[in-house]
Coordinates of N, CA and C in Angstrom, one line a residue:
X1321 N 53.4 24.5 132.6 CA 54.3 24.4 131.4 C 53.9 23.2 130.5
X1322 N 53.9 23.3 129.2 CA 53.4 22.4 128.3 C 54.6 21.2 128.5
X1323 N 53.8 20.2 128.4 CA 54.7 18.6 128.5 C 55.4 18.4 126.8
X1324 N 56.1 19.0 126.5 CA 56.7 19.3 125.4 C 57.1 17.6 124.7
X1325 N 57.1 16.4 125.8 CA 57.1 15.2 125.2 C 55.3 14.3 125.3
X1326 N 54.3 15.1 125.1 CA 53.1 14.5 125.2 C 52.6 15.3 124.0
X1327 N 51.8 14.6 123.6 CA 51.0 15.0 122.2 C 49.7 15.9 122.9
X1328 N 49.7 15.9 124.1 CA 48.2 16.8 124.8 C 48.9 17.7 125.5
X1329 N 48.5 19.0 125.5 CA 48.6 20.0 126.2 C 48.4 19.6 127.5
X1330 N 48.8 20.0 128.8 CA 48.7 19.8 129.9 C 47.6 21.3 130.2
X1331 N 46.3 20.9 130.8 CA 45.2 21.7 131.2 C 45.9 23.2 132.2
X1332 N 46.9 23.5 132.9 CA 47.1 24.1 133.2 C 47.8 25.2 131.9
X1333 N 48.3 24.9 131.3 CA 48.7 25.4 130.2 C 47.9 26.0 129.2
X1334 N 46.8 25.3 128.9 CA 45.3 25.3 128.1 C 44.9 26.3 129.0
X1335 N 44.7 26.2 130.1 CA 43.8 27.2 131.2 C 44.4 28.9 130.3
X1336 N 46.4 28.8 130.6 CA 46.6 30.4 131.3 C 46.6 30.6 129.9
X1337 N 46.8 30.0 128.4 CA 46.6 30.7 127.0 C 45.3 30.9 126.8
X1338 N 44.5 30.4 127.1 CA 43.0 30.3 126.7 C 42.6 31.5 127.4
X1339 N 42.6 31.7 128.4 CA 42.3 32.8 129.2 C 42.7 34.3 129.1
X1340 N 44.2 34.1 128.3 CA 44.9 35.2 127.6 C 44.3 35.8 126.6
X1341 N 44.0 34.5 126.1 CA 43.9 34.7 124.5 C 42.3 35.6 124.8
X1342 N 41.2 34.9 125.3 CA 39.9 35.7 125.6 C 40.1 36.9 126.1
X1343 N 40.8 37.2 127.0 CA 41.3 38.4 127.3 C 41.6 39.7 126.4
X1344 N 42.8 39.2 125.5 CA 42.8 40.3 124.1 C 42.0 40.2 123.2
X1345 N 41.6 39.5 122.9 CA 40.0 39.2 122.1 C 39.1 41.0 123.0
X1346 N 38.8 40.0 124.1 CA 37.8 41.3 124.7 C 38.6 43.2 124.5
X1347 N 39.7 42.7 124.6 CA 40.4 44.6 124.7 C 40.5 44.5 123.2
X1348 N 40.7 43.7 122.3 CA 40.4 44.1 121.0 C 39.2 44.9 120.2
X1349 N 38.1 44.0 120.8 CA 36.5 44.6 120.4 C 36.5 45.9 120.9
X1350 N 37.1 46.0 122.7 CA 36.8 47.7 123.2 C 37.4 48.7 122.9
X1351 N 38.9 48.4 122.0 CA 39.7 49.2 121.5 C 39.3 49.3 119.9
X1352 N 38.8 48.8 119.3 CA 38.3 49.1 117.8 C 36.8 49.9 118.1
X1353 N 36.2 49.6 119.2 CA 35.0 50.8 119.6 C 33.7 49.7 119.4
X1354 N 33.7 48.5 119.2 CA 33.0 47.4 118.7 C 32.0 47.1 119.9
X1355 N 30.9 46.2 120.0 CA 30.5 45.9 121.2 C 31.1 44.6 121.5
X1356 N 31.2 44.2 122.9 CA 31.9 43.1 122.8 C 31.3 41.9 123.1
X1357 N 31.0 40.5 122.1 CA 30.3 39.4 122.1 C 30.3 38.7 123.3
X1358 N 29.4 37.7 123.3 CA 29.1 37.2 124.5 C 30.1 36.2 125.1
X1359 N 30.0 35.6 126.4 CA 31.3 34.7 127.0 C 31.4 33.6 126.2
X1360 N 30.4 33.1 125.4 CA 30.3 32.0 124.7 C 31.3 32.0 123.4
X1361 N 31.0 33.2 122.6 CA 31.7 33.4 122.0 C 33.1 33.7 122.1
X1362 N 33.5 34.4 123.2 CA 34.7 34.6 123.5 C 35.3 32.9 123.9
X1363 N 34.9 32.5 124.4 CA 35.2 31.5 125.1 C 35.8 30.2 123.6
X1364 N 34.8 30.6 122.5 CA 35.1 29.8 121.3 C 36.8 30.5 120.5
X1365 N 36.8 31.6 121.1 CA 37.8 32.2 120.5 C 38.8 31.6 121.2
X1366 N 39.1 31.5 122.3 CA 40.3 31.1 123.4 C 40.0 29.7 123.3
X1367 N 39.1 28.9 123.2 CA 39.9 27.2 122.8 C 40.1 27.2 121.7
X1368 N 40.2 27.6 120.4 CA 40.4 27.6 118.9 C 41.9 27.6 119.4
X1369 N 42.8 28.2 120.1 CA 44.1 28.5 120.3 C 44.6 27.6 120.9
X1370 N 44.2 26.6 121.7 CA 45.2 25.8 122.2 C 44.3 24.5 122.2
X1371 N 43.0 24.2 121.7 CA 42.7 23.0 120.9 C 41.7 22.2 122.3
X1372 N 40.9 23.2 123.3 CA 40.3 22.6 124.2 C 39.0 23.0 124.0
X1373 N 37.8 22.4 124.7 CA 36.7 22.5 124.3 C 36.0 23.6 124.9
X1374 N 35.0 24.2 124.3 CA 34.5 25.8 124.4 C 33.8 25.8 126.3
X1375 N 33.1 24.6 126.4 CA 32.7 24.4 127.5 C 33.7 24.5 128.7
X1376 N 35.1 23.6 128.2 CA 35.7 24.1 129.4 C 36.8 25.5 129.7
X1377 N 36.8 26.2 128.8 CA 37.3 27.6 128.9 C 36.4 28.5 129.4
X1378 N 34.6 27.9 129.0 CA 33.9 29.0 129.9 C 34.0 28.9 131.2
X1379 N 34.1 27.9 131.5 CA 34.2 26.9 132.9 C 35.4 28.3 133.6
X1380 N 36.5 27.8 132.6 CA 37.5 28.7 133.4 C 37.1 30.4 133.7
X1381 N 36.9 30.7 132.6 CA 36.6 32.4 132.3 C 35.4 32.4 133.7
X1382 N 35.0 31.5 134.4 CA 34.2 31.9 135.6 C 34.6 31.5 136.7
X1383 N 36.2 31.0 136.9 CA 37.0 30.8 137.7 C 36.5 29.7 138.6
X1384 N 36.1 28.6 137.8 CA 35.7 27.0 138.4 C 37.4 26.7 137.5
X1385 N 37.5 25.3 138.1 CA 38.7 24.7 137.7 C 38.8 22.8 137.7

């Protein structure tokens, strides 16, 4: 749950949006019939949303933590 009295997201929180967020990203591309971009790119898409760095959402999206 976000620390609603900290100006930082709490990394667990960052993890389950970020990982959402790449998630519909991906069913978006396969549902408009698109090819779907690389992890990297996905990965820039899901920390744009909750303000963490591209490196470490790929980190997640490969289930390190």
């Amino acid at each position: 749950m976000r620390n609603r009295y900290s100006s930082q997201p709490d990394e667990e929180w960052q993890r389950t949006v970020a990982l959402r967020k790449v998630e519909e990203a991906r069913q978006g591309y396969i549902k408009a019939g698109q090819k779907v971009p690389s992890d990297a790119h996905l990965a820039n898409i899901g920390a744009g949303y909750v303000g963490a760095r591209d490196a470490d959402v790929l980190r997640w999206m490969k289930g390190e933590t």
